[in-house]
C-alpha positions as semicolon CSV with decimal commas, in nm:
position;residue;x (nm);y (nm);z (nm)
1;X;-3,595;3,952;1,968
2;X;-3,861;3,802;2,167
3;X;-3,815;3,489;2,344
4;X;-4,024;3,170;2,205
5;X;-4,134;2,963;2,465
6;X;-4,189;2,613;2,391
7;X;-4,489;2,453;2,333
8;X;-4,613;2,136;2,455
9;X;-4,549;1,859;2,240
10;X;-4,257;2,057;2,032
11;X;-3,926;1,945;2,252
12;X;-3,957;1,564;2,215
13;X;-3,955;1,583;1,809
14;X;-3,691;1,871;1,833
15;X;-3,414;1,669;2,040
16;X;-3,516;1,373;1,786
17;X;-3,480;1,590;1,502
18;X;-3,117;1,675;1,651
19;X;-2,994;1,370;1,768
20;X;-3,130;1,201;1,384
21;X;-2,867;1,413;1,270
22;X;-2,561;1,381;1,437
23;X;-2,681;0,946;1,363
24;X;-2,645;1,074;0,967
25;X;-2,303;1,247;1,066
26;X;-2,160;0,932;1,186
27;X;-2,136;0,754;0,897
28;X;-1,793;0,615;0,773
29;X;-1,630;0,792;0,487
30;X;-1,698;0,641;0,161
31;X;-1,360;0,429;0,066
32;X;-1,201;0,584;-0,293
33;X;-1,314;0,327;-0,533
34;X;-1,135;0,449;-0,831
35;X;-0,822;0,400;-0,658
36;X;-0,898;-0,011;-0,527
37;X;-1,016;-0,085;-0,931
38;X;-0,679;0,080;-1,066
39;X;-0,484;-0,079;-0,765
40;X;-0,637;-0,413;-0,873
41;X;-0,571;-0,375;-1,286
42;X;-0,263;-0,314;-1,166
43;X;-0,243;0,086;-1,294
44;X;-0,059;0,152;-0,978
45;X;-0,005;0,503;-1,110
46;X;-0,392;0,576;-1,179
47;X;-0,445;0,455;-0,813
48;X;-0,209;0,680;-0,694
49;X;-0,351;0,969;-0,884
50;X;-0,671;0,919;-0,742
51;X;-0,520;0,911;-0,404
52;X;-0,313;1,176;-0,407
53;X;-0,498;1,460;-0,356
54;X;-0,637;1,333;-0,044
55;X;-0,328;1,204;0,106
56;X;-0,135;1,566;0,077
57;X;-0,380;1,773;0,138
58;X;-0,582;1,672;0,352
59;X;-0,574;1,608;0,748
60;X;-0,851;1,477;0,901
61;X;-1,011;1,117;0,985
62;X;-0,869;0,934;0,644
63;X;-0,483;1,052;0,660
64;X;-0,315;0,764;0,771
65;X;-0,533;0,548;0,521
66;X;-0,470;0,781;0,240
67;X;-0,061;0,790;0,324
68;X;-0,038;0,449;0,390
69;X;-0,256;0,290;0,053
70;X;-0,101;0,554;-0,159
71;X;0,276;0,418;-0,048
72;X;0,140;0,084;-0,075
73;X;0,061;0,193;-0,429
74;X;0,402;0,402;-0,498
75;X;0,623;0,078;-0,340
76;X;0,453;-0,164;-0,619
77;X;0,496;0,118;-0,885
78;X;0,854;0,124;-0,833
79;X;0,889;0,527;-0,738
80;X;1,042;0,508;-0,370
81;X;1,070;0,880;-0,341
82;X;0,667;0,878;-0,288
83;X;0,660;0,565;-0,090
84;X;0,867;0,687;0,123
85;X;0,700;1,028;0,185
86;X;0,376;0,869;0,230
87;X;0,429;0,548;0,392
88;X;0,678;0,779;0,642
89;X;0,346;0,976;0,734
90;X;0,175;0,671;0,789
91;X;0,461;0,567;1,025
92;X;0,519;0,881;1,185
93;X;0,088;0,892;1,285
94;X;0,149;0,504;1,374
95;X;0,413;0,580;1,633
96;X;0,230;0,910;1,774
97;X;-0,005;0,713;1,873
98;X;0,167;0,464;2,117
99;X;0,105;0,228;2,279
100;X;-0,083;0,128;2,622
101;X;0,152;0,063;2,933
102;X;0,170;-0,335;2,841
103;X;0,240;-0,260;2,493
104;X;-0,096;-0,330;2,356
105;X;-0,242;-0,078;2,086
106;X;-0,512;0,172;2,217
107;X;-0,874;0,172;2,066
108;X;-0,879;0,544;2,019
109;X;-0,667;0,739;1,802
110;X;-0,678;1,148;1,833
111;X;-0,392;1,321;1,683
112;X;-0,419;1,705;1,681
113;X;-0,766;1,710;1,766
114;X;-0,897;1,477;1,477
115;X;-1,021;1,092;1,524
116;X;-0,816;0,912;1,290
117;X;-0,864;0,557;1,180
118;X;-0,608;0,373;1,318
119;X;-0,735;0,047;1,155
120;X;-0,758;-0,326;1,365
121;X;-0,399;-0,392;1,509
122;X;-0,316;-0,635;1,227
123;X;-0,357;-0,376;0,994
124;X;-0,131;-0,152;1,216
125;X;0,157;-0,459;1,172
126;X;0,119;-0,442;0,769
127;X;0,149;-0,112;0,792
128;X;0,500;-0,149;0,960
129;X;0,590;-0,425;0,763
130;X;0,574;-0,202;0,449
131;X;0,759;0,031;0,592
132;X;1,023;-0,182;0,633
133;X;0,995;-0,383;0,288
134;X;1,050;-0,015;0,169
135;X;1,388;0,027;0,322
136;X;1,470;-0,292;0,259
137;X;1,418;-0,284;-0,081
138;X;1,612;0,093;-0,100
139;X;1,925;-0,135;0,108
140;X;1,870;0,089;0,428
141;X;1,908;-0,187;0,658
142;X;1,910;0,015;0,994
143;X;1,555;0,195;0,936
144;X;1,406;-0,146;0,808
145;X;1,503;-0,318;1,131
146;X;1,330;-0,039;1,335
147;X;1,040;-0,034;1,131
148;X;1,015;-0,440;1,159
149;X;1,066;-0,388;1,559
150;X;0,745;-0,158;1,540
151;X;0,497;-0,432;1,416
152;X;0,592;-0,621;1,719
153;X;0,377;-0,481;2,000
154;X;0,170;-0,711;2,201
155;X;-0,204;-0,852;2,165
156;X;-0,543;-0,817;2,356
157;X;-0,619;-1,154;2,449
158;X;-0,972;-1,219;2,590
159;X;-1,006;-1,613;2,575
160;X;-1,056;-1,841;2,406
161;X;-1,343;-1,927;2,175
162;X;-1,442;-1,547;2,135
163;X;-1,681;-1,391;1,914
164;X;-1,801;-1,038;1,839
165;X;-2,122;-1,132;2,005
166;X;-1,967;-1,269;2,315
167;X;-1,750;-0,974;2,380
168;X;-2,017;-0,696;2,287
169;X;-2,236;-0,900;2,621
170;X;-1,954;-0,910;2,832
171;X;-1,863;-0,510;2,768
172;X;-2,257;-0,434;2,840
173;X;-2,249;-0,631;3,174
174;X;-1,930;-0,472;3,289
175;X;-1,789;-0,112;3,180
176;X;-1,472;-0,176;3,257
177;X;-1,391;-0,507;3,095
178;X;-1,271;-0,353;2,714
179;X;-0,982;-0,230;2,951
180;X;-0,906;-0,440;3,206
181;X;-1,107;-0,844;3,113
182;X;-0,821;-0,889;2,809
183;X;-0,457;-1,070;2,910
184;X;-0,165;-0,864;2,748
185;X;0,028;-1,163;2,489
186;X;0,296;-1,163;2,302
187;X;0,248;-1,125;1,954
188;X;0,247;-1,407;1,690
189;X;0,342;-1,204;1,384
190;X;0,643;-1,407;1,259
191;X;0,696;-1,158;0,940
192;X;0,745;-0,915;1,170
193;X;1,048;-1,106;1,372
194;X;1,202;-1,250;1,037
195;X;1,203;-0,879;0,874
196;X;1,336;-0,748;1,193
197;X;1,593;-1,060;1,244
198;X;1,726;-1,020;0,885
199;X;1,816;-0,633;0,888
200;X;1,933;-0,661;1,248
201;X;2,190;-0,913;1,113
202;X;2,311;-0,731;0,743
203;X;2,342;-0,391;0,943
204;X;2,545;-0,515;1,234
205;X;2,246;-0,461;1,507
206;X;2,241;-0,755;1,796
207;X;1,961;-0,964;1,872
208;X;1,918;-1,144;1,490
209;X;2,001;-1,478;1,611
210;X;1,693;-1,427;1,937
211;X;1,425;-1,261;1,713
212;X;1,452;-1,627;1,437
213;X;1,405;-1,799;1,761
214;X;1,116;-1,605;1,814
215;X;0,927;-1,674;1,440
216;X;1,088;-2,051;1,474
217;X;0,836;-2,070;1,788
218;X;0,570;-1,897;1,630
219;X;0,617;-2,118;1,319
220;X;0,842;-2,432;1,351
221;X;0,746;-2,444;0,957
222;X;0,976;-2,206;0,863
223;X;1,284;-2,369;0,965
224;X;1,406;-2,416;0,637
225;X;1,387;-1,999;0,562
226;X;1,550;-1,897;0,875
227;X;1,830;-2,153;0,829
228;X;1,895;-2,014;0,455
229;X;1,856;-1,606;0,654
230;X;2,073;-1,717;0,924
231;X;2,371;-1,844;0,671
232;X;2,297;-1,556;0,483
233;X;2,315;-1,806;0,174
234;X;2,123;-1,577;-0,054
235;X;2,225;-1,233;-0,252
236;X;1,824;-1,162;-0,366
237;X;1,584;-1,187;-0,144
238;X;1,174;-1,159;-0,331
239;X;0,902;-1,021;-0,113
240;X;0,573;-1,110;-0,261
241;X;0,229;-0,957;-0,194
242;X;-0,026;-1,227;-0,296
243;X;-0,403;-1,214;-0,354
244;X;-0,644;-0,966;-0,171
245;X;-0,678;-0,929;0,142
246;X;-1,014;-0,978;0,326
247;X;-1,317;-0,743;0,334
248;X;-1,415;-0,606;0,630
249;X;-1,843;-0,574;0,650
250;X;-2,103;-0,432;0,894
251;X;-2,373;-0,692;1,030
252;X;-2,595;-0,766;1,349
253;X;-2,821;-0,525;1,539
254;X;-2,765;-0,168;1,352
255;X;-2,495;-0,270;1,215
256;X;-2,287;-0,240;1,432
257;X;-2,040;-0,555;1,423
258;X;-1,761;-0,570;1,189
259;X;-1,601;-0,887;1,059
260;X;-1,324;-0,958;0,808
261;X;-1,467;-1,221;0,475
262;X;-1,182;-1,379;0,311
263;X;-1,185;-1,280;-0,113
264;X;-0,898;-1,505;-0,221
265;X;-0,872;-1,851;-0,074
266;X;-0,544;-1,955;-0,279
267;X;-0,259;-2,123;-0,002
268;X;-0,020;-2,277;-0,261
269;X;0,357;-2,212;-0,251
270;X;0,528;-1,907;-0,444
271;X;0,703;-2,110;-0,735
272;X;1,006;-1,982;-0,828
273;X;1,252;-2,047;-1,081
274;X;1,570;-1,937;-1,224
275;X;1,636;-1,950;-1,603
276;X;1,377;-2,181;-1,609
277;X;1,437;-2,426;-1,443
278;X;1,226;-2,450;-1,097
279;X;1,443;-2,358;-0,782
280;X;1,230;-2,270;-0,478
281;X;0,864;-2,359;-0,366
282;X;0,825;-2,139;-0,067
283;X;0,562;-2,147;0,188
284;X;0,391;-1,796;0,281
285;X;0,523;-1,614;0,602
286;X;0,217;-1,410;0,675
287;X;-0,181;-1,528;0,597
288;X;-0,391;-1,204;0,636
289;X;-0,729;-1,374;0,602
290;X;-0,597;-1,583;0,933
291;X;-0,517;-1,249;1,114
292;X;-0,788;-1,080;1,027
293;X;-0,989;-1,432;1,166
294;X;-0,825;-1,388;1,542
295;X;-1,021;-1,130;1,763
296;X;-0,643;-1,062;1,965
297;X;-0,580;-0,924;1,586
298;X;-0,911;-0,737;1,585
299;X;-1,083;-0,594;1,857
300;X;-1,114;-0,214;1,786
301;X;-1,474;-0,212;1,741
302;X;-1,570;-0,367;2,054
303;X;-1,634;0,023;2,212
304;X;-1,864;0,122;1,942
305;X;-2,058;-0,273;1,961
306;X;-2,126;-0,200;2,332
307;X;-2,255;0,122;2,266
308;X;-2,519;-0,068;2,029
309;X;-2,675;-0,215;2,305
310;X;-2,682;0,038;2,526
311;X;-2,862;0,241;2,324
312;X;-3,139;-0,005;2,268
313;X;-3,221;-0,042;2,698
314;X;-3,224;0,345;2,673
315;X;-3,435;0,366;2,384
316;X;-3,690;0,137;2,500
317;X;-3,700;0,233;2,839
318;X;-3,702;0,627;2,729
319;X;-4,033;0,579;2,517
320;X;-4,197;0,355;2,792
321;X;-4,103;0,704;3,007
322;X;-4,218;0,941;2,778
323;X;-4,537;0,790;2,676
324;X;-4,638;0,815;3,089
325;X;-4,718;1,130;3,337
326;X;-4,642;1,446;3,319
327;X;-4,411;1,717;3,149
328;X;-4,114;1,608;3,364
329;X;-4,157;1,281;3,246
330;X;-4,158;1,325;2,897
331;X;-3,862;1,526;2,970
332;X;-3,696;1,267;3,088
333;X;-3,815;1,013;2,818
334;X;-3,677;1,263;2,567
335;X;-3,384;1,262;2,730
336;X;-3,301;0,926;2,753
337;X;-3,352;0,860;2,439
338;X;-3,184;1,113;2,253
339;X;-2,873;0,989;2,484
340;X;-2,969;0,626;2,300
341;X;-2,976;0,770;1,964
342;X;-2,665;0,935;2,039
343;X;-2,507;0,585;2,177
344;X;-2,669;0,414;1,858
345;X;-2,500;0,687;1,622
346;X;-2,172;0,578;1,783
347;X;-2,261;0,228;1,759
348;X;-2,217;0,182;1,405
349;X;-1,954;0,000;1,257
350;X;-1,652;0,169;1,110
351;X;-1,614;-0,011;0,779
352;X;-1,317;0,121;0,678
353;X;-1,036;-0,122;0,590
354;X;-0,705;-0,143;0,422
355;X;-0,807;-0,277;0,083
356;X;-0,491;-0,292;-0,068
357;X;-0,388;-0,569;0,191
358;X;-0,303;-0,904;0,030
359;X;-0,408;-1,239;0,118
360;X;-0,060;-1,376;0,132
361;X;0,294;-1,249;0,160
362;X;0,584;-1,498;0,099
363;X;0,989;-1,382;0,187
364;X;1,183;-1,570;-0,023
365;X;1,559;-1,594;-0,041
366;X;1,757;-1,645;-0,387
367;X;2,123;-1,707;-0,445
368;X;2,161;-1,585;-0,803
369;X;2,536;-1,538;-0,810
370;X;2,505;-1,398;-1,186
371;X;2,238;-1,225;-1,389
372;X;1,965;-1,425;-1,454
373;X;1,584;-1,450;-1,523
374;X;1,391;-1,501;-1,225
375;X;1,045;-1,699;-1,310
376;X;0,746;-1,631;-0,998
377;X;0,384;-1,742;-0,935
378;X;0,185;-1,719;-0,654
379;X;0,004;-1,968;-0,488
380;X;-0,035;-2,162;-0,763
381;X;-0,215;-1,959;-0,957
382;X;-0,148;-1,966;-1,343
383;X;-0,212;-1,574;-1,375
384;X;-0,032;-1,444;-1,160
385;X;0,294;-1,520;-1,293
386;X;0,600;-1,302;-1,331
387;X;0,936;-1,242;-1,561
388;X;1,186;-1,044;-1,437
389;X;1,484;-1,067;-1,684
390;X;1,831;-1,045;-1,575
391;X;1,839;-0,949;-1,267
392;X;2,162;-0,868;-1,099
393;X;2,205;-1,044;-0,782
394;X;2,333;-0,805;-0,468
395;X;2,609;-0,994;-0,254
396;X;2,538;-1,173;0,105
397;X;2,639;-0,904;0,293
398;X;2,393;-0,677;0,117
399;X;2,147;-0,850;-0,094
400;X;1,935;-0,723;-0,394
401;X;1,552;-0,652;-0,167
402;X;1,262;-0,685;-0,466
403;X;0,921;-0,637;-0,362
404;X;0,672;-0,771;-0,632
405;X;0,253;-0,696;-0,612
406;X;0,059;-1,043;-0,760
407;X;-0,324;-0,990;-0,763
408;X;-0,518;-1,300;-0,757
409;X;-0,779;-1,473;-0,983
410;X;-1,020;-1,182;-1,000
411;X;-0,770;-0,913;-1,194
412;X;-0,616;-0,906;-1,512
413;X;-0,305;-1,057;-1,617
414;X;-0,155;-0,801;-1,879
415;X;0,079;-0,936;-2,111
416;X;0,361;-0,710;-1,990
417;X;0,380;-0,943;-1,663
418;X;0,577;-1,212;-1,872
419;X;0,702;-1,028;-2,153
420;X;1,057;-1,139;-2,176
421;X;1,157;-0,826;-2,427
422;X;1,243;-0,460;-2,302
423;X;1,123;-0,197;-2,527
424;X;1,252;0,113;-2,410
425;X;1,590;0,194;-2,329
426;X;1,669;0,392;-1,981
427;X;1,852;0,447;-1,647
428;X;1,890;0,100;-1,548
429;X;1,957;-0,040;-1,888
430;X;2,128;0,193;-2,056
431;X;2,120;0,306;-2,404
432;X;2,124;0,048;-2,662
433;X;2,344;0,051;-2,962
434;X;2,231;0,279;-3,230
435;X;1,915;0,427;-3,028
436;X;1,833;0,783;-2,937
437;X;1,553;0,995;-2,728
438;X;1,215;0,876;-2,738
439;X;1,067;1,195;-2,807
440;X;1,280;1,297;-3,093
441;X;1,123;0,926;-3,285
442;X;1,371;0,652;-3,111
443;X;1,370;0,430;-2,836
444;X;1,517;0,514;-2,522
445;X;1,418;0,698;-2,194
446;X;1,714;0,753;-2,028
447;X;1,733;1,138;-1,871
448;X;1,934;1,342;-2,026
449;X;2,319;1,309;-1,898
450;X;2,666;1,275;-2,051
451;X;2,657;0,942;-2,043
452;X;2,357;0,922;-2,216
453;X;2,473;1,184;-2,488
454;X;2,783;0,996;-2,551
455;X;2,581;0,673;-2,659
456;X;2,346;0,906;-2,867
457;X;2,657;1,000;-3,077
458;X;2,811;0,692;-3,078
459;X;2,575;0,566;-3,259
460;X;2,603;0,880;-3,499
461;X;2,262;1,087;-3,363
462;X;2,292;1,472;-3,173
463;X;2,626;1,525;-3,260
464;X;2,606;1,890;-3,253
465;X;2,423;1,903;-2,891
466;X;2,530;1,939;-2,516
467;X;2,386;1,786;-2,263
468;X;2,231;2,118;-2,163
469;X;2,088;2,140;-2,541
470;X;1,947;1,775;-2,439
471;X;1,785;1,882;-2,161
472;X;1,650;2,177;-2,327
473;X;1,442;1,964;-2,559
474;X;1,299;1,822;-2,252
475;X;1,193;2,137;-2,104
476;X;1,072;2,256;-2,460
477;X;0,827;1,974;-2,420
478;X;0,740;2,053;-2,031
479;X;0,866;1,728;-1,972
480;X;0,945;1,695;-1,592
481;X;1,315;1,506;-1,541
482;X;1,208;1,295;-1,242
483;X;0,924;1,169;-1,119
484;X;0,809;1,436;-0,893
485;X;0,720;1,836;-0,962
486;X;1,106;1,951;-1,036
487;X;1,167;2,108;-1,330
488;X;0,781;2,162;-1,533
489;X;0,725;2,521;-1,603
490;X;0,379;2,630;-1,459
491;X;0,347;2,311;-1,274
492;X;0,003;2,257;-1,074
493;X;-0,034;2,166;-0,677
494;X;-0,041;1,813;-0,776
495;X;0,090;1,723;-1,081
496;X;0,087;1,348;-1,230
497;X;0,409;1,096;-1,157
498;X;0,297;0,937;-1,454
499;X;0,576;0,871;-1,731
500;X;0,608;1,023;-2,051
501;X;0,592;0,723;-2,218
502;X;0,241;0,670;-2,099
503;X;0,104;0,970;-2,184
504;X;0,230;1,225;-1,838
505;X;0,519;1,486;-1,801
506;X;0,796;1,312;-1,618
507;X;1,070;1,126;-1,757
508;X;1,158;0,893;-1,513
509;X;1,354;0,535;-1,465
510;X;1,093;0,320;-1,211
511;X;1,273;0,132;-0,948
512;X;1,472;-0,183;-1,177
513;X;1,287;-0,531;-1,111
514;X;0,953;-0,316;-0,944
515;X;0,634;-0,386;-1,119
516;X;0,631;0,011;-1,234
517;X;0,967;-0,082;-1,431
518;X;0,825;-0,380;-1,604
519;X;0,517;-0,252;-1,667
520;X;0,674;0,106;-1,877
521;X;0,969;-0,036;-1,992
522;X;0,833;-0,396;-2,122
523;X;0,491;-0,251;-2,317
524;X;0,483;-0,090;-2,651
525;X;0,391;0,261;-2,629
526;X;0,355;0,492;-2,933
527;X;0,489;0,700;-3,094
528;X;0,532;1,054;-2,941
529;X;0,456;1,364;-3,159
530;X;0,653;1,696;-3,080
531;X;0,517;1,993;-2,956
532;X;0,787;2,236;-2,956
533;X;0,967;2,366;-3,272
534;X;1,308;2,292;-3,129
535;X;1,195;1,912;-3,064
536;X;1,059;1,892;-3,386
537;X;1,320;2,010;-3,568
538;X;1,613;1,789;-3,439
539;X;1,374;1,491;-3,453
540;X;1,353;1,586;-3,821
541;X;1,729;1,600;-3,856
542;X;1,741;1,277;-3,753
543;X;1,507;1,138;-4,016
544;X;1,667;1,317;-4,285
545;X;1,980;1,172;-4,158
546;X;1,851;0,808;-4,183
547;X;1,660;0,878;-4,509
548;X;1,310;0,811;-4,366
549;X;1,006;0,767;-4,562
550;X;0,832;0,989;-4,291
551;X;1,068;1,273;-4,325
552;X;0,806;1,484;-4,583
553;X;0,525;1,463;-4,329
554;X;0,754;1,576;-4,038
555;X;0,846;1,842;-4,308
C-alpha cells in the first residue's frame, strides 16, 4: 500500500479529532440507578439484584463500588453470607492499596492494571466501618477490631480555611505541593476508635481502655457512651444507619471540581425505647454530611482540578501558536493543544460516590436482660421508626450486635417497619403450634429439618414423611434451601437470593432482628400454588385432612 502523505491543513483537525475522543472516553461510569431507588424503598434484595451482576463478574474501574454497595445492601437485608463475600472484596482492594509512608491514603488506586475508584478517604473509613459492623453483628469480635483499626489511617491536612478553588491555584503554581504542601494528622473519626475500642475489649485484645481516650478527645460528648462501653453495662448494642448521605456534584471551569451537598439535614437523637416505655436518647457518633464538608476528608480530586487549568494556558497559548508562521509552528500549536485537551479530558470530575452512605450513624448500647420489644426512631423523624419484637438480649461478655438501615424523610415507610405481628413461622422462631410448610397451604418457613418435622406432626400434619421426603418437596419445587445457589437444579450464573415467600427460589431464615427478617417474616404474602405433582398432592392431603372448603379445586 502506498504511503499517504499529509496534506496541509489535515494534521491539526486529525490530532483534534483524536484527542476529542479520548475527552468522550473519560467520562465517569454512569452510577446503577435501579439499585439507589430499590436501596431507598428499602427492597434491599431488588438492589442487590441489580448489583450483582456487576459486582461478581466484573473487574474493572467500578469493583470496589459494586462489592462494597452490594454488602452494604446484603448487611441491611439480613443475609451475612453475601455481605461478607462482598464487603470482604471491598476490604481486601481497600488494604491492597495501602497506604503512603505517613499513613495517609494515596490519590491513585491501580490494582492489576485497572484504575479503580477508591472513593474520598471518608468514604474509605465507612467502608471499614461496615466491615466491622458486619463482624460485629455475626459476634466475631477479633476481625471487627481489625477492621475498625483499618478506618484509622491519618489525614491530608493543608490549612486552614481551604477550598477546592484555593488548592486547585496552589497545585498550578507548584507541581509538587498535592504531595509534599499537606501536614500528615491524626484522624478524627471517633466511630472508628469506639468500634475498634469495643471489640478490642469483648475479645481480650489490649489497647480498649487508650483507643476511648482517643474518641473521648475527639468528642468529649460522648462521655456518657464510652462510660456505659467501658462497664460493659449493656448485652445489645443497636447500630443505626440514618438518613442519606450527601451527593457528591461536578461544578466550576469544565467541571472539574467535586463537592459533597448534604440531602438529609435531620440531627435529632435516636429514640429508643423498651416495651414502650422510652429508655435511651442517643446522640449520633458519626455525621457524614460533616466529613464529607472537611477537605482533610476529601481531597482526591485535587490531581484531576489542577489538570483543569493546565489545560486551559496550553489551550490558549497552542491556538495563539498555531494561528502564526509556518508549518513547524502549527505543529507545535497542534501539539500543545492536543496535550491541553488531553489534560482537560483528565480534568473532569469523577462523580462517582457511595450513595448508599447515610447521613447519620448512632452506636447505641441496651441492657435488655430479658426478651423484650425494642421501639427506634431516628433523628426525630416520625417515619423512620422501628419494632423489633422480642428480642433476646446477648450477655456482657458477648452482646447481641443489630445493625438497623432508617432512610430519611424522602422514602417510604412500609407498614412492615412497625408491624408488631409475625406472619410466617421459621428458623429463628420456630414452628408454631398447629402450623405446617408454606408451600404445601400453611404458615411456616422453616427449612426442612427434624426439628421442624417433629412440630409438623405434632400438630397432626406429614405424619407419613421423613425429613428427606420434606426436603424432596422442596426440590420438587426447585426451591433452593439457603440463600445462595446450593441445591436448584439447572441453576443460572447468578441466580436471585430472593425468598420464596416473595416470589424467588430460596428458602431462607434472614438474619433475626435485620431489616430482611422483618421485612419477609412480618408482611402478608400469598398464597403459594404448587407446581409439582408430589407438592400438590400432600398439600391436598392436608386439606382433606382438615375438611377444607378448597379441597375440590385442589382436586
Amino acid at each position: 500500500m502506498a504511503r499517504l502523505a499529509a496534506q496541509p491543513g489535515t494534521l491539526l483537525p486529525g490530532l483534534l479529532a483524536s484527542a476529542l475522543l479520548a475527552l468522550a472516553g473519560c467520562q465517569s461510569a454512569p452510577r446503577n440507578m435501579p439499585a439507589v431507588r430499590s436501596y431507598y424503598n428499602y427492597d434491599f434484595t431488588s438492589a442487590r439484584e441489580a448489583l450483582r451482576g456487576d459486582a461478581y463478574l466484573r473487574n474493572d474501574e467500578q469493583t470496589l463500588l459494586d462489592n462494597l454497595r452490594l454488602g452494604m445492601a446484603a448487611l441491611a437485608d439480613g443475609d451475612l453470607r453475601e455481605a461478607e463475600r462482598a464487603l470482604g472484596r471491598s476490604f481486601e482492594l481497600l488494604s491492597t492499596a495501602g497506604l503512603n509512608a505517613d499513613r495517609t491514603t494515596a490519590a491513585v488506586f491501580i490494582h492489576e492494571g485497572v484504575r479503580i475508584w477508591k472513593g474520598e478517604p471518608f468514604e474509605q473509613a465507612l467502608a471499614y466501618h461496615y466491615v466491622s459492623a458486619l463482624y460485629a453483628v455475626m459476634g466475631d469480635w477479633e476481625n471487627a477490631r481489625a477492621a475498625a483499626a483499618n478506618a484509622l489511617f491519618r489525614l491530608t491536612d493543608f490549612g486552614a480555611d481551604q477550598t477546592p478553588e484555593k488548592l486547585v491555584r496552589n497545585a498550578a503554581k507548584d507541581d509538587d505541593y498535592l504531595d509534599e504542601g499537606y501536614t500528615a494528622v491524626d484522624t478524627d473519626f471517633a466511630l472508628g476508635f469506639l468500634m475498634q475500642a469495643l471489640a478490642s475489649d469483648l475479645s481480650g485484645a489490649a489497647g480498649a481502655g487508650r483507643q476511648y481516650d482517643a474518641a473521648l478527645e475527639i468528642n468529649g460528648d460522648l462521655e456518657p457512651l464510652v462510660q456505659t462501653l467501658r462497664a460493659r453495662d449493656f448485652d445489645t448494642l443497636l447500630i443505626v444507619d440514618y438518613g442519606k448521605g450527601p451527593t457528591k456534584i461536578a461544578y466550576g471551569r469544565d467541571s472539574a471540581l467535586v463537592r459533597f451537598v448534604e440531602q438529609d439535614t435531620h440531627r435529632g437523637p435516636l429514640v429508643v425505647s423498651i416495651d414502650g416505655r422510652e429508655a435511651i436518647r442517643a446522640r449520633p457518633v458519626c455525621d457524614v454530611n460533616r466529613m464529607a464538608r472537611d477537605h482533610r476528608w476529601n481531597n482526591l480530586e485535587d490531581v484531576r482540578r489542577a489538570k483543569s487549568l493546565i489545560g486551559d494556558a496550553l489551550l490558549v497559548t497552542g491556538s495563539i501558536v498555531a494561528s502564526h508562521g509556518d508549518r513547524d509552528n502549527r505543529l507545535i500549536g497542534a501539539g500543545m493543544m492536543l496535550a491541553g485537551l488531553l489534560s482537560k479530558s483528565g480534568a473532569k470530575a469523577d462523580t462517582r460516590y457511595l450513595e448508599f452512605a447515610p447521613q447519620l450513624i448512632y452506636l447505641v448500647p441496651v441492657r435488655l436482660e430479658t426478651a423484650g420489644d425494642l421501639r427506634v426512631m431516628g433523628a426525630g423523624d416520625e417515619g423512620s421508626r422501628m419494632l423489633l419484637p422480642d428480642v433476646e438480649p446477648g450477655t456482657a461478655d458477648n452482646p447481641r450486635a443489630i445493625y438497623l438501615r432508617l432512610h430519611g424523610v424522602d422514602s417510604p415507610d412500609p407498614a412492615w417497619l412497625t408491624a408488631d405481628t409475625l406472619i410466617y413461622g421459621n428458623d429463628h422462631a420456630g414452628v408454631r403450634p398447629g402450623d405446617y410448610p408454606w408451600i404445601l397451604g400453611g404458615r411456616d418457613v422453616s427449612t426442612p429439618s427434624r426439628r421442624a418435622l417433629e412440630a409438623y406432626q405434632a400438630g397432626g400434619h406429614l405424619a407419613d414423611l421423613t425429613v428427606a421426603d420434606l426436603r424432596d418437596l422442596y426440590r420438587a419445587e426447585a426451591i433452593v434451601l439457603g440463600s445462595g445457589m446450593e441445591g436448584r437444579p439447572g441453576v443460572k450464573r447468578n441466580p436471585s437470593y430472593r425468598h420464596i415467600l416473595e416470589g424467588g427460589t430460596g428458602l431462607f431464615t434472614p438474619r433475626p432482628y435485620s431489616m430482611g427478617y422483618k421485612r419477609v417474616m412480618f408482611s402478608p404474602h400469598g398464597r403459594y400454588d404448587p407446581d409439582s405433582e408430589l407438592a400438590r398432592n400432600a398439600a391436598l392431603r392436608i386439606r382433606v385432612q382438615q375438611d377444607d372448603p378448597e379441597q375440590e379445586e385442589l382436586r
